[in-house]
Tab-separated table of C-alpha atoms and ligand atoms in Angstrom:
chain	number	residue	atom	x	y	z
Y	1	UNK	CA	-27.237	19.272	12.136
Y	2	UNK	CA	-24.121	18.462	10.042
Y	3	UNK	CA	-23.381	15.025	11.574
Y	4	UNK	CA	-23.542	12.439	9.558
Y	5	UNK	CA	-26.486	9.581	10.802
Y	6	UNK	CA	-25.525	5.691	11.392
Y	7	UNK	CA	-26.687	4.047	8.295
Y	8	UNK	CA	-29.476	1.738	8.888
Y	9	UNK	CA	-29.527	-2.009	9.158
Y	10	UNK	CA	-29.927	-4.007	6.198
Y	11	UNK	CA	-33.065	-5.508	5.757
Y	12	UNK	CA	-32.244	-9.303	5.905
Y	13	UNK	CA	-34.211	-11.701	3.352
Y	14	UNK	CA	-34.206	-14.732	4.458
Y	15	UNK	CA	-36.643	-16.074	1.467
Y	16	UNK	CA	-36.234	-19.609	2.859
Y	17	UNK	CA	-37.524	-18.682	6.293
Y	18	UNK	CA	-40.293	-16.910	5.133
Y	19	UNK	CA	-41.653	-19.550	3.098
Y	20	UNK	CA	-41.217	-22.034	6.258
Y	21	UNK	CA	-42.734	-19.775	8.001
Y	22	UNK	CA	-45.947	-20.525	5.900
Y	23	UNK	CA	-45.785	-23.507	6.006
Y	24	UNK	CA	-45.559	-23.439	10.039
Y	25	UNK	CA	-48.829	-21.168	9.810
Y	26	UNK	CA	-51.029	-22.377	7.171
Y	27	UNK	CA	-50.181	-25.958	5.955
Y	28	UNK	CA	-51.165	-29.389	7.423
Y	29	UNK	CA	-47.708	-30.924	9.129
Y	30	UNK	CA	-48.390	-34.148	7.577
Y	31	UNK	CA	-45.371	-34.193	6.410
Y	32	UNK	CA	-41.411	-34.555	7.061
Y	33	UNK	CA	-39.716	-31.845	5.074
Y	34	UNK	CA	-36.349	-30.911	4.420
Y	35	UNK	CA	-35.091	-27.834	5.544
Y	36	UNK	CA	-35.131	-27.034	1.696
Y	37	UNK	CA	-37.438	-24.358	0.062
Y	38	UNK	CA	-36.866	-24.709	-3.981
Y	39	UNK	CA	-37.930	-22.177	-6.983
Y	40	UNK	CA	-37.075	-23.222	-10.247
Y	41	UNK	CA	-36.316	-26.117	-11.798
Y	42	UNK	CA	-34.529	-26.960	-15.593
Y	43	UNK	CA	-33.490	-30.566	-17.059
Y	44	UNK	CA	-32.306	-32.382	-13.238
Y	45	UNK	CA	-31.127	-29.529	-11.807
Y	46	UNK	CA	-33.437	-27.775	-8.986
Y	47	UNK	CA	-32.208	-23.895	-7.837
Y	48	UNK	CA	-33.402	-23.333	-4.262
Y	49	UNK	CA	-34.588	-19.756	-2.585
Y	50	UNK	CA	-31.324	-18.943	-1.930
Y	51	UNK	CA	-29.851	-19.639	-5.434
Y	52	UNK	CA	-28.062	-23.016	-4.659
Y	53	UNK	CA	-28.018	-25.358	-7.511
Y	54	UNK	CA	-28.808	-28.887	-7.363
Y	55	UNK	CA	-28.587	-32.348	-9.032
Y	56	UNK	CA	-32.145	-33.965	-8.831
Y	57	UNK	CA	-31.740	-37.913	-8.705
Y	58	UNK	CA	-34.945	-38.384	-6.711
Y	59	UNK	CA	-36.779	-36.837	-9.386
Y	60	UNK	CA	-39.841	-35.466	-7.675
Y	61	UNK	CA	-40.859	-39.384	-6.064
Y	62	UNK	CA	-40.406	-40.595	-9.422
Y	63	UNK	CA	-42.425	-38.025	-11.273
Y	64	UNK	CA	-40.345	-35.594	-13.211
Y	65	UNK	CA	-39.859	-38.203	-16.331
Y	66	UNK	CA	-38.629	-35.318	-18.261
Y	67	UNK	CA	-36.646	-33.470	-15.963
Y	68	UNK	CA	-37.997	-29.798	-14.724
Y	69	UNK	CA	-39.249	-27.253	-17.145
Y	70	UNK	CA	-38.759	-29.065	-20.595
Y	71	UNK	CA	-39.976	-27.119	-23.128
Y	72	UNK	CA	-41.651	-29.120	-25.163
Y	73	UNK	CA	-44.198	-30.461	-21.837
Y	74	UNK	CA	-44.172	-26.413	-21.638
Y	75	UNK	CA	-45.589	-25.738	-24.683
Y	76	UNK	CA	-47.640	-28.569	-24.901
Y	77	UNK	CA	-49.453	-27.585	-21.572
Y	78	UNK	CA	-49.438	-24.025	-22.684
Y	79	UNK	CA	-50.896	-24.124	-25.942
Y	80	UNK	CA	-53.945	-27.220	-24.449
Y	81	UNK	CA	-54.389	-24.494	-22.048
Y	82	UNK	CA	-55.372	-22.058	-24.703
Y	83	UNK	CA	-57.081	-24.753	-26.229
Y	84	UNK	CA	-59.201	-26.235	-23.843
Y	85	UNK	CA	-58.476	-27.240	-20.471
Y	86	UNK	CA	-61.175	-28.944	-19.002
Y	87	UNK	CA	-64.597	-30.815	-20.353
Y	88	UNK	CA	-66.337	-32.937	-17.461
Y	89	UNK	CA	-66.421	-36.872	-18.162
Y	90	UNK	CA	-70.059	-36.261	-19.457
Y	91	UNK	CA	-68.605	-35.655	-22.439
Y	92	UNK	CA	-66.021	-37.072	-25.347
Y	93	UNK	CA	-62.623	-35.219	-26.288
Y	94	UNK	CA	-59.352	-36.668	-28.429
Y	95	UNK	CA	-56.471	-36.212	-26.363
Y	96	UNK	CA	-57.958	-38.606	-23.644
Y	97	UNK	CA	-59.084	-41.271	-26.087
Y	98	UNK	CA	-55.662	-40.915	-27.689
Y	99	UNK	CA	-53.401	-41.211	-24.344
Y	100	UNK	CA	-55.361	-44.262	-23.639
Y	101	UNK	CA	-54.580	-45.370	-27.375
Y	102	UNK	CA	-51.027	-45.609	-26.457
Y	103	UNK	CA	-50.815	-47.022	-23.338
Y	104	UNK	CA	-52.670	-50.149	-24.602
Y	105	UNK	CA	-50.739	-50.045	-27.522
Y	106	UNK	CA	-47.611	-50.176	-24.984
Y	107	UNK	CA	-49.498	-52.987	-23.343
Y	108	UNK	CA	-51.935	-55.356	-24.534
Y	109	UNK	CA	-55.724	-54.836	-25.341
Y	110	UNK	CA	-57.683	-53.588	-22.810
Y	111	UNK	CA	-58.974	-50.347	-21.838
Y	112	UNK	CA	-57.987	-47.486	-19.517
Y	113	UNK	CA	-59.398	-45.649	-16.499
Y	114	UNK	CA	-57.897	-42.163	-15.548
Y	115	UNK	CA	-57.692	-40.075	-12.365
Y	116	UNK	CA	-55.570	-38.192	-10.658
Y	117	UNK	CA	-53.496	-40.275	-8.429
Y	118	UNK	CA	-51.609	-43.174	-7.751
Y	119	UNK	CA	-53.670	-44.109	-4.572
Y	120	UNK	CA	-56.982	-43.016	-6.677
Y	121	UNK	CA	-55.765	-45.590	-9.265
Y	122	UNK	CA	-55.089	-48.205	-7.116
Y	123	UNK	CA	-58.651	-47.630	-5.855
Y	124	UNK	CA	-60.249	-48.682	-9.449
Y	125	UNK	CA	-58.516	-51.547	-9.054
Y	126	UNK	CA	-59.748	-52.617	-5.856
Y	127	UNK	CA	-62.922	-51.666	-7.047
Y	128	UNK	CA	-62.570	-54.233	-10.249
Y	129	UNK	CA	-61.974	-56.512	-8.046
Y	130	UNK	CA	-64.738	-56.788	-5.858
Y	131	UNK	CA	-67.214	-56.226	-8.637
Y	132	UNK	CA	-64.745	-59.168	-10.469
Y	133	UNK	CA	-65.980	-61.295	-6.937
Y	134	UNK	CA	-69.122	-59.655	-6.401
Y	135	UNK	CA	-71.365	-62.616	-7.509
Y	136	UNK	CA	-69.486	-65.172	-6.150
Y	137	UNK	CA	-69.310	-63.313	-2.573
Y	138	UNK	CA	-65.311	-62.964	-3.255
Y	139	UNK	CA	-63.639	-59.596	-1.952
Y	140	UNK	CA	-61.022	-60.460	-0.626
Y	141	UNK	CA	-57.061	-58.835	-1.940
Y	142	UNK	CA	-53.609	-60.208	-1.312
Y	143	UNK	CA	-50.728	-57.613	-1.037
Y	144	UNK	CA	-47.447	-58.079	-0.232
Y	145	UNK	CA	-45.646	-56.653	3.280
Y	146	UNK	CA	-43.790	-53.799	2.883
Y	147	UNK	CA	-45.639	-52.927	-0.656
Y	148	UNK	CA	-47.098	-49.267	-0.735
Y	149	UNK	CA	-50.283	-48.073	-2.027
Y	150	UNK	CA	-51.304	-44.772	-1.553
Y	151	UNK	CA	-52.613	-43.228	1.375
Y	152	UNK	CA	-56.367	-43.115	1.235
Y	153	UNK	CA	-58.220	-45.802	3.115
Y	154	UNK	CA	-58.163	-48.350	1.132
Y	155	UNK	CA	-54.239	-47.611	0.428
Y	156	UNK	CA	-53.419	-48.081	3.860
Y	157	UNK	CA	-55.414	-51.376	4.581
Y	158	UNK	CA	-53.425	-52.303	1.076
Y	159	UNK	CA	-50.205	-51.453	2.069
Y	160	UNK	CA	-48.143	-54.125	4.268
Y	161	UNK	CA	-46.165	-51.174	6.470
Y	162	UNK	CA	-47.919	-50.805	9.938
Y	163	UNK	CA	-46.802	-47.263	9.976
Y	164	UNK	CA	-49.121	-46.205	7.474
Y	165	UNK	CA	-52.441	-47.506	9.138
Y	166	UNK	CA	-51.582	-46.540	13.060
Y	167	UNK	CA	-53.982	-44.172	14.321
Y	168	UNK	CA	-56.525	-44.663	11.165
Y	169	UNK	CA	-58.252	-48.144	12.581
Y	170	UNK	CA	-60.426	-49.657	12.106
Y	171	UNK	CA	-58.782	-50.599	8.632
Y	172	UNK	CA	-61.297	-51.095	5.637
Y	173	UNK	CA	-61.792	-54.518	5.489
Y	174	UNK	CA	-60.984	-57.075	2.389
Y	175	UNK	CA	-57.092	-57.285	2.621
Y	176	UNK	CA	-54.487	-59.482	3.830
Y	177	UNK	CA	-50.591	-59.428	3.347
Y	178	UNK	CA	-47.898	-61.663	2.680
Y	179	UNK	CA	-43.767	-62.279	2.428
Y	180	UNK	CA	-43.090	-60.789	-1.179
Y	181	UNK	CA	-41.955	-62.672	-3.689
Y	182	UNK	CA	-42.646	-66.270	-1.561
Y	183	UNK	CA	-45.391	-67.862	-4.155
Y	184	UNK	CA	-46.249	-70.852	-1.182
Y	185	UNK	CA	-47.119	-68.389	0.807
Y	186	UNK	CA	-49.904	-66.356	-1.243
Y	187	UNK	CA	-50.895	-70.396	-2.209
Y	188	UNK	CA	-51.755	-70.868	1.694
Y	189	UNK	CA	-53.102	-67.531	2.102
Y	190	UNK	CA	-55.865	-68.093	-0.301
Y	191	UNK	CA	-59.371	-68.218	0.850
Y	192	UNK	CA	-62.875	-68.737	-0.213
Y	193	UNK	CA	-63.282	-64.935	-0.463
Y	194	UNK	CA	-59.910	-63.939	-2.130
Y	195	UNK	CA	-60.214	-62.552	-5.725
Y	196	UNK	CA	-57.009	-61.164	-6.677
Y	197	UNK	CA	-53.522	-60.570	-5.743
Y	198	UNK	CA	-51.824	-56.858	-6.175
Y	199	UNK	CA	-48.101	-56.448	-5.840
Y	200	UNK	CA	-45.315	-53.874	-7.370
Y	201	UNK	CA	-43.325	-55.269	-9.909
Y	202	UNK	CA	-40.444	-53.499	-7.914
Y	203	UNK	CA	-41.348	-52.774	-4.471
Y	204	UNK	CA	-40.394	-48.701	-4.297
Y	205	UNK	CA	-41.215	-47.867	-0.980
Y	206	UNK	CA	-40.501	-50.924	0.940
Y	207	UNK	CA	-36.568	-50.005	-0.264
Y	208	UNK	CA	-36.264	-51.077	-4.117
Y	209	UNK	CA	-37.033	-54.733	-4.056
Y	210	UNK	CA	-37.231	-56.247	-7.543
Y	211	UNK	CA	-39.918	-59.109	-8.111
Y	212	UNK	CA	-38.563	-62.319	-9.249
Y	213	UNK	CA	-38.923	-63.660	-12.350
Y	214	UNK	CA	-40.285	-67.346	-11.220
Y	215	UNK	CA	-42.604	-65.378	-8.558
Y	216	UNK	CA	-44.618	-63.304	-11.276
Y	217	UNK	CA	-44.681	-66.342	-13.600
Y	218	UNK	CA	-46.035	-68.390	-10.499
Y	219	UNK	CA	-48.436	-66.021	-9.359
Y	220	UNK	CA	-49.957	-65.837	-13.017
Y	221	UNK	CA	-50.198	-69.457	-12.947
Y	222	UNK	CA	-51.798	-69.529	-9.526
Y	223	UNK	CA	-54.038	-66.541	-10.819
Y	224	UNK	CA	-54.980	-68.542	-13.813
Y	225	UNK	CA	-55.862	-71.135	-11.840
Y	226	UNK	CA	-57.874	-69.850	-8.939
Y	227	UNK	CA	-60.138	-67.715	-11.064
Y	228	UNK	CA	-58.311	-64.941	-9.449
Y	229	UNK	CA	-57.263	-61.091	-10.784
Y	230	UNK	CA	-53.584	-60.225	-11.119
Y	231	UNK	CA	-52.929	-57.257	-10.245
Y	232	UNK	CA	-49.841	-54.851	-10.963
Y	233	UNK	CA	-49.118	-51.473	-8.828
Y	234	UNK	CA	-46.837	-49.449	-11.424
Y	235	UNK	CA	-47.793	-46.293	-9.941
Y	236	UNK	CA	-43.585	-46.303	-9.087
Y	237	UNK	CA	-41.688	-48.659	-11.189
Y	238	UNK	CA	-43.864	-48.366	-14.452
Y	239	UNK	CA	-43.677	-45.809	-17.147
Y	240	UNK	CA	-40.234	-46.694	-18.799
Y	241	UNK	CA	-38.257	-46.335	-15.213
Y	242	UNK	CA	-37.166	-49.464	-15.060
Y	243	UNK	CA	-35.957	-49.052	-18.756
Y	244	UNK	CA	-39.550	-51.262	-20.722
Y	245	UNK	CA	-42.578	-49.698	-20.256
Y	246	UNK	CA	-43.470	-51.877	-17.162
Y	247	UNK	CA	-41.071	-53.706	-14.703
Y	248	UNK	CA	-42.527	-57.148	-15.431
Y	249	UNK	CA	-41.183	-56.884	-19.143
Y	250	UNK	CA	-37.944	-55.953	-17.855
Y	251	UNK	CA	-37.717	-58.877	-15.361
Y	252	UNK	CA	-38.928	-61.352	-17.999
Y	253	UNK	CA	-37.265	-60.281	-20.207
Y	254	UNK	CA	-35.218	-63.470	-21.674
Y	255	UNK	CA	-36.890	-65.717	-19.245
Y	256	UNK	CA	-38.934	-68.758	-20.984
Y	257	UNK	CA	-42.383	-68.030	-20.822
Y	258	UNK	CA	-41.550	-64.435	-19.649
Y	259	UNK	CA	-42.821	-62.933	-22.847
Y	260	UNK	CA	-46.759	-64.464	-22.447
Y	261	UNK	CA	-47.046	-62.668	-19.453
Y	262	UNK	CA	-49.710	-60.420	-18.729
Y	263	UNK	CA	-51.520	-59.164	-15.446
Y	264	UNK	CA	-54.792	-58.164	-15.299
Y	265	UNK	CA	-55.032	-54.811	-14.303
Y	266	UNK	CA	-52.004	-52.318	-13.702
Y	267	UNK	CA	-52.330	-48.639	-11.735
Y	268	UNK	CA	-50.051	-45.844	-12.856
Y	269	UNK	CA	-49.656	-42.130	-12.219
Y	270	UNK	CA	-46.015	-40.509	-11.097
Y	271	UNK	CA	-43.998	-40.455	-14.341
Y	272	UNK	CA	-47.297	-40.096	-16.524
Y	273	UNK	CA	-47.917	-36.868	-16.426
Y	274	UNK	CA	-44.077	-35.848	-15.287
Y	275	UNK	CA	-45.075	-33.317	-13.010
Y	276	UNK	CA	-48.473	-32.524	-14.161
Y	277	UNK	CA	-50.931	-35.021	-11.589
Y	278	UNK	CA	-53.222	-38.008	-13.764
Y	279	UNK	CA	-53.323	-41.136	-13.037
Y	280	UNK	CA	-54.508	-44.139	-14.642
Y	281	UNK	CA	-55.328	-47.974	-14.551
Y	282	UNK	CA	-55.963	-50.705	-17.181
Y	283	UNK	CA	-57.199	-53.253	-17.746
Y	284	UNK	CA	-56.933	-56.409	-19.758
Y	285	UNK	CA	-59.496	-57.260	-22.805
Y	286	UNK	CA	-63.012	-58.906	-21.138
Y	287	UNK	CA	-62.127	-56.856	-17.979
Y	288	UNK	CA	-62.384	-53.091	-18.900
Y	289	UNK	CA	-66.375	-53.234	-19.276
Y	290	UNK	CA	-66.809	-54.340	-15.778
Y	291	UNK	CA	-66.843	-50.292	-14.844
Y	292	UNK	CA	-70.268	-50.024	-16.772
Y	293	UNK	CA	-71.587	-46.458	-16.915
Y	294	UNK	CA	-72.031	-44.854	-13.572
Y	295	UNK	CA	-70.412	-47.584	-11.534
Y	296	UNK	CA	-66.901	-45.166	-11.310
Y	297	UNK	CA	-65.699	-41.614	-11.590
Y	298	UNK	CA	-64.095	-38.785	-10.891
Y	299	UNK	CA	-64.331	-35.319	-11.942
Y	300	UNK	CA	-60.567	-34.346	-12.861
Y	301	UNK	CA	-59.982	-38.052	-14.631
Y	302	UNK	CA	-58.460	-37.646	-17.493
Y	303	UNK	CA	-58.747	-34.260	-18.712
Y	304	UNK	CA	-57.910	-32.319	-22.501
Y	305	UNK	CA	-54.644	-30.535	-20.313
Y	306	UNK	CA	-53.743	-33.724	-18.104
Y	307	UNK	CA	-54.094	-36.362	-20.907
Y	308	UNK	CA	-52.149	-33.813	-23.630
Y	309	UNK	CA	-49.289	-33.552	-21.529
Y	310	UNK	CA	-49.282	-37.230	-20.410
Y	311	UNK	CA	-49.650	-38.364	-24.514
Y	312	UNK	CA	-46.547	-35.565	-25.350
Y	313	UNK	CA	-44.571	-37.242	-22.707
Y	314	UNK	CA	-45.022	-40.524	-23.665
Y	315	UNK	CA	-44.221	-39.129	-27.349
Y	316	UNK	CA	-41.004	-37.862	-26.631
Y	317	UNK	CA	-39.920	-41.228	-24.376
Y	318	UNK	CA	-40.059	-42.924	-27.783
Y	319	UNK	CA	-39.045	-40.414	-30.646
Y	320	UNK	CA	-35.924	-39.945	-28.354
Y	321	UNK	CA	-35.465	-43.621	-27.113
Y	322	UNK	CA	-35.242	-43.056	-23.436
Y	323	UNK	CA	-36.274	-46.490	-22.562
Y	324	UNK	CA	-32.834	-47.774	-24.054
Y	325	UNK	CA	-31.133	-45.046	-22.807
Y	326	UNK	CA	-32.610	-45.752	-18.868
Y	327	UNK	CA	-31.288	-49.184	-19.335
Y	328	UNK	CA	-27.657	-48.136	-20.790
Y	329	UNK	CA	-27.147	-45.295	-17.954
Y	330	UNK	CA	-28.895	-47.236	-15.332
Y	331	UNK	CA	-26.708	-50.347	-15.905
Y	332	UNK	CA	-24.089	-48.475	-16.102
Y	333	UNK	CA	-24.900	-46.690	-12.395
Y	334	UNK	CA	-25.507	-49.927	-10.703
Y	335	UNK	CA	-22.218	-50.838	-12.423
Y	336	UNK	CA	-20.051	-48.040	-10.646
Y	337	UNK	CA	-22.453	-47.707	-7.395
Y	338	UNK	CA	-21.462	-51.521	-6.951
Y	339	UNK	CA	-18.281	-50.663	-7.133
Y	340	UNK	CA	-18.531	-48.391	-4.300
Y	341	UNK	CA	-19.922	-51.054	-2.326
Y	342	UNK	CA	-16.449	-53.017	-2.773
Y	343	UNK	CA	-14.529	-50.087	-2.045
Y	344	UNK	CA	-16.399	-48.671	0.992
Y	345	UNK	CA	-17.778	-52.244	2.101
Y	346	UNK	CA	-17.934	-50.422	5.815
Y	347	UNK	CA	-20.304	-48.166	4.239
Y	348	UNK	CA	-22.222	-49.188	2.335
Y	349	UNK	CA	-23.900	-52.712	1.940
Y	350	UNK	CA	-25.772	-53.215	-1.443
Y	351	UNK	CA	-27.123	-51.731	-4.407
Y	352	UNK	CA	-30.761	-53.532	-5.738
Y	353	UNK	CA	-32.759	-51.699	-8.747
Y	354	UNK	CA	-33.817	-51.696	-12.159
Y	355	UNK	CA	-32.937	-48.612	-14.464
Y	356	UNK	CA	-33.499	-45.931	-13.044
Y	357	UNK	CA	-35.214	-47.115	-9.666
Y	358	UNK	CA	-31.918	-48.303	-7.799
Y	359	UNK	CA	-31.606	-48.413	-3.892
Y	360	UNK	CA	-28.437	-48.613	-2.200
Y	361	UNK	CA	-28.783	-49.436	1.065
Y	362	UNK	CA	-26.203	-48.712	3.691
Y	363	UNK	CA	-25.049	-50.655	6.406
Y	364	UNK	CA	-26.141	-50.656	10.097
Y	365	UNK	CA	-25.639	-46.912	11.748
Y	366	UNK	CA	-23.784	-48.665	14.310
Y	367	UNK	CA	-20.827	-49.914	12.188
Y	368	UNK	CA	-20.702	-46.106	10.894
Y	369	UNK	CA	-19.383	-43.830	13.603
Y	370	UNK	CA	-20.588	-40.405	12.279
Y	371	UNK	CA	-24.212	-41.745	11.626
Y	372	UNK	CA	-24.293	-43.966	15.114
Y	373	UNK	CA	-23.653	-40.453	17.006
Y	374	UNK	CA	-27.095	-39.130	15.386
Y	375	UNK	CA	-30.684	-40.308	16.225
Y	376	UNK	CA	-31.864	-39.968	13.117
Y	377	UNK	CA	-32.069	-43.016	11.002
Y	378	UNK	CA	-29.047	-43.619	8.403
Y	379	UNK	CA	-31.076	-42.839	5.504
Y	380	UNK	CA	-32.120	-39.773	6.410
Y	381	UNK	CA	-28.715	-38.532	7.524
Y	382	UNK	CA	-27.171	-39.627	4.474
Y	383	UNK	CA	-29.705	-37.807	2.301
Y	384	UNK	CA	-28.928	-34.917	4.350
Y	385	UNK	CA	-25.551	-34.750	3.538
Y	386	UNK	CA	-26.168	-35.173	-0.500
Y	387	UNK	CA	-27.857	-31.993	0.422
Y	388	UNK	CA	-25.462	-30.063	1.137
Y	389	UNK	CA	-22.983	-32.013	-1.668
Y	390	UNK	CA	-25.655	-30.500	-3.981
Y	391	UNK	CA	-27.735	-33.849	-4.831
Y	392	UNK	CA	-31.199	-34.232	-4.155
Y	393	UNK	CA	-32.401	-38.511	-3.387
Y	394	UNK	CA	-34.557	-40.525	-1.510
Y	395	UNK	CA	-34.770	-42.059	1.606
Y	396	UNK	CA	-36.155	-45.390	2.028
Y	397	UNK	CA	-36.723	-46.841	4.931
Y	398	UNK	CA	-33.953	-46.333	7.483
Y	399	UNK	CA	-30.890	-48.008	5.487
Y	400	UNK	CA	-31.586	-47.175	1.929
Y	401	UNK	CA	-31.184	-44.197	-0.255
Y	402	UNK	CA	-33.014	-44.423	-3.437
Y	403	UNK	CA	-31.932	-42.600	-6.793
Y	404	UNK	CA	-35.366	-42.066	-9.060
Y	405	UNK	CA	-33.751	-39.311	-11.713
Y	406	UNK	CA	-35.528	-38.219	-14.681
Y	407	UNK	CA	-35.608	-40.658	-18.041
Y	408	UNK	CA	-33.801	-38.185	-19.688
Y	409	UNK	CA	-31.124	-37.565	-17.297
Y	410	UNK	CA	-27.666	-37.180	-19.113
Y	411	UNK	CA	-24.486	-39.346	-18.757
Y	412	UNK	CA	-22.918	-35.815	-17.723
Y	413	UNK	CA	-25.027	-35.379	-14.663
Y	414	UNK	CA	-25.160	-39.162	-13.781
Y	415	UNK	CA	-21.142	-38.805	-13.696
Y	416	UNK	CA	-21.635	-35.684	-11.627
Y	417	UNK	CA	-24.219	-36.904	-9.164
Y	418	UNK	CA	-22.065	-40.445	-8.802
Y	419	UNK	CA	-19.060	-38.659	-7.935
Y	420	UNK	CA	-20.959	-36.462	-5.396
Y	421	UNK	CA	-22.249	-39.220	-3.837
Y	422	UNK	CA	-18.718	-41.181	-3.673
Y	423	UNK	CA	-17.340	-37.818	-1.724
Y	424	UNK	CA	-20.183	-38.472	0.909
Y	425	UNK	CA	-19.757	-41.966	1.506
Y	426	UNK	CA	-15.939	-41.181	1.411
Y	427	UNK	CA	-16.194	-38.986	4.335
Y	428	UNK	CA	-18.661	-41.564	6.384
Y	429	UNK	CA	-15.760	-44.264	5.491
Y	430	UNK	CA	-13.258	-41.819	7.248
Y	431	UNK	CA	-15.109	-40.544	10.062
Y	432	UNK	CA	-15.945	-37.085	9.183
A	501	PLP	C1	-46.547	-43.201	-4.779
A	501	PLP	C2	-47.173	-44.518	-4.817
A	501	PLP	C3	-48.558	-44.690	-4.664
A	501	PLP	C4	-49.479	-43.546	-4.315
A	501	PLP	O1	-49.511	-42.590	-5.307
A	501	PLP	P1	-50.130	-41.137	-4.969
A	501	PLP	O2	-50.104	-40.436	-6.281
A	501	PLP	O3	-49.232	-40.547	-3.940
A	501	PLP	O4	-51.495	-41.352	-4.438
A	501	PLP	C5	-49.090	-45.949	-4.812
A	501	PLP	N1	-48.312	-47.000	-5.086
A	501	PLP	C6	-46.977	-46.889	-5.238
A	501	PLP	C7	-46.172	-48.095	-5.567
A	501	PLP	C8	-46.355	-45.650	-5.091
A	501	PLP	O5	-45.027	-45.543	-5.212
């Protein structure tokens, strides 16, 4: 009894694995997921199960406006909790009356409608609209191909991607869709029944697509003039990403006229609450009593936690002047990524955007060896890669990659995430 016994094997924890394996078990596969399992997040930077750090340009999908774990949006949510978390809409509390306070302040006057979504916002609008019509017998909405929004059933018979509504017919009726930023063709696609047009001031899922300037002056002018409702999806490219509180002042910016403009109703949600979901949509002056009492609601809309977190966010946008600095760094991204375009033109094909909501799309798989010898679309293999170069985007499509960091993202970790990204398309331009 003196020998000495074989030491056991060592448990293996394989953290990742185990969480998948969850996942596998319990959750709905509704969705494609990287083979990424993360646990804590600070500024951009994202730390995954097994302790890998990385740079986080995609931002959540454009929520994270602050970056992960800022204190501040900490305490805030920490201390409301202690506070009071939760009143139902039968009843009135400050923190909602206040975030609505400053996003028409940001805007023009009007009043505000919160939920919980992007899609659920979107929904008020549609809403709005038909009651807008209602009398006259007009339901009918205009959206653009290759717009998203949202993924209830009125999202999908509002967004212009096929892909979204297969296998959910018959789609809820009332929309149509037409070429983006083409004003002739919304003009011929109006009918007795239409009441409004809703498009994204930059189209975010359709692969970063900018409005024009002369196409959201022209459909305000064809708006004005056919009695119909303007409507702005923001959900993506509103809330300071595009480096002015919404897209359309960005794109206008300079451009006679540009500075008159207003739509008539606008959805938001992502960046508002920076992690924390709310949603919201508003609406110009005349138009925000058309929701009289009982005609809309939801339960979570707008509550003390969700509208405290949303009203410290938008707080520390402005005390620390991230809506300049989204426009400095952002120019300054497009700047250098275009750059990369000229050097790696077998690469990569164009960078489109606005702030921080660029898109640089890559060119056909086929003129890339490494990425034509994979099925999977170019996107997706690229994004892969930035995986395991530590940087965490989004794909697009199948040819663009979109960066969506946080408003507060540093020049440090732009520098670090554009050099990152050069070392990937580097390799693709030399075959490894
Ligand atoms: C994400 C998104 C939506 C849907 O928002 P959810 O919060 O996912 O419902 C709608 N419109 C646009 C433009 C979006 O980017």
């Amino acid at each position: 009894m003196n020998k000495i016994v074989p030491p056991p094997a060592a448990v293996v924890h394989n953290e990742q694995e185990n969480v998948k394996a969850l996942f596998q078990k319990y959750v709905v596969p509704s969705y494609g997921r990287f083979d990424l399992a993360f646990k804590r997040g600070e500024g951009s930077h994202v730390w995954d199960v097994n302790g890998k750090r990385y740079l986080d340009l995609g931002g959540g999908i454009a929520v994270c406006s602050l970056g992960h774990a800022h204190p501040e949006v900490a305490e805030t949510l920490a201390t409301q909790a202690r506070t009071l978390l939760h009143v139902s809409n039968l009843y009135y509390h400050e923190p909602q009356g206040r975030l609505a306070e400053k996003i028409v302040r940001h805007l023009a006057p009007g009043k505000v409608f919160f939920c919980n979504s992007g899609a659920e916002a979107n929904e008020g609008l549609f809403k709005v609209a038909r009651k807008f019509g209602h009398d006259e017998g007009r339901f009918e909405i205009l959206t653009a191909f290759n717009s998203f929004h949202g993924r209830t059933l009125g999202g999908i018979a509002a967004t212009g991607q096929d892909k979204v509504k297969k296998g959910f017919e018959p789609m809820t009726p009332g929309f149509r869709h037409i070429p983006y930023n083409d004003l002739d063709a919304v003009r011929q696609a109006l009918s007795p029944a239409t009441v409004a047009v809703l498009i994204e001031g930059v189209q975010g899922e359709g692969g970063i697509t900018p409005a024009r300037a002369d196409y959201l002056l022209g459909l305000r002018a064809l708006c004005d003039e056919k009695k119909l409702l303007l409507l702005m999806d923001a959900v993506q490219c509103g809330h300071f990403r595009t480096g002015r509180f919404q897209s359309y002042q960005r794109i206008l910016e300079g451009v006679p006229g540009g500075e008159k403009f207003l739509p008539d109703g606008i959805s938001t949600a992502k960046s508002l609450g920076g992690g924390f979901p709310i949603g919201a949509f508003w609406l110009r002056e005349g138009l925000g009593d058309l929701l009289s009492a009982g005609t809309h609601g939801t339960t979570f809309g707008g509550t003390p936690l969700g509208c405290a977190v949303a009203l410290k966010i938008m707080e520390i946008i402005e005390r620390d002047h991230l809506a300049a600095h989204v426009r400095t760094l952002g120019d300054w991204l497009q700047v250098e990524l275009n750059g990369l375009v000229r050097k790696y033109p077998q690469v990569l094909k164009e960078v489109r955007g606005l702030g921080f909501m660029i898109g640089i799309e890559f060119q056909p798989k086929e003129n890339i060896p490494v990425l034509a010898a994979d099925d999977k679309p170019a996107s997706l293999q690229v994004v892969n890669r930035l995986h395991e170069a530590g940087v965490l985007t989004i794909p697009s499509g199948t040819q663009v990659v979109r960066l969506l960091p946080a408003l507060n993202l540093s020049r440090t970790d732009a520098a670090e995430g554009l050099a990152l990204f050069e070392g990937v398309v580097r390799d693709l331009a030399h075959g490894a």
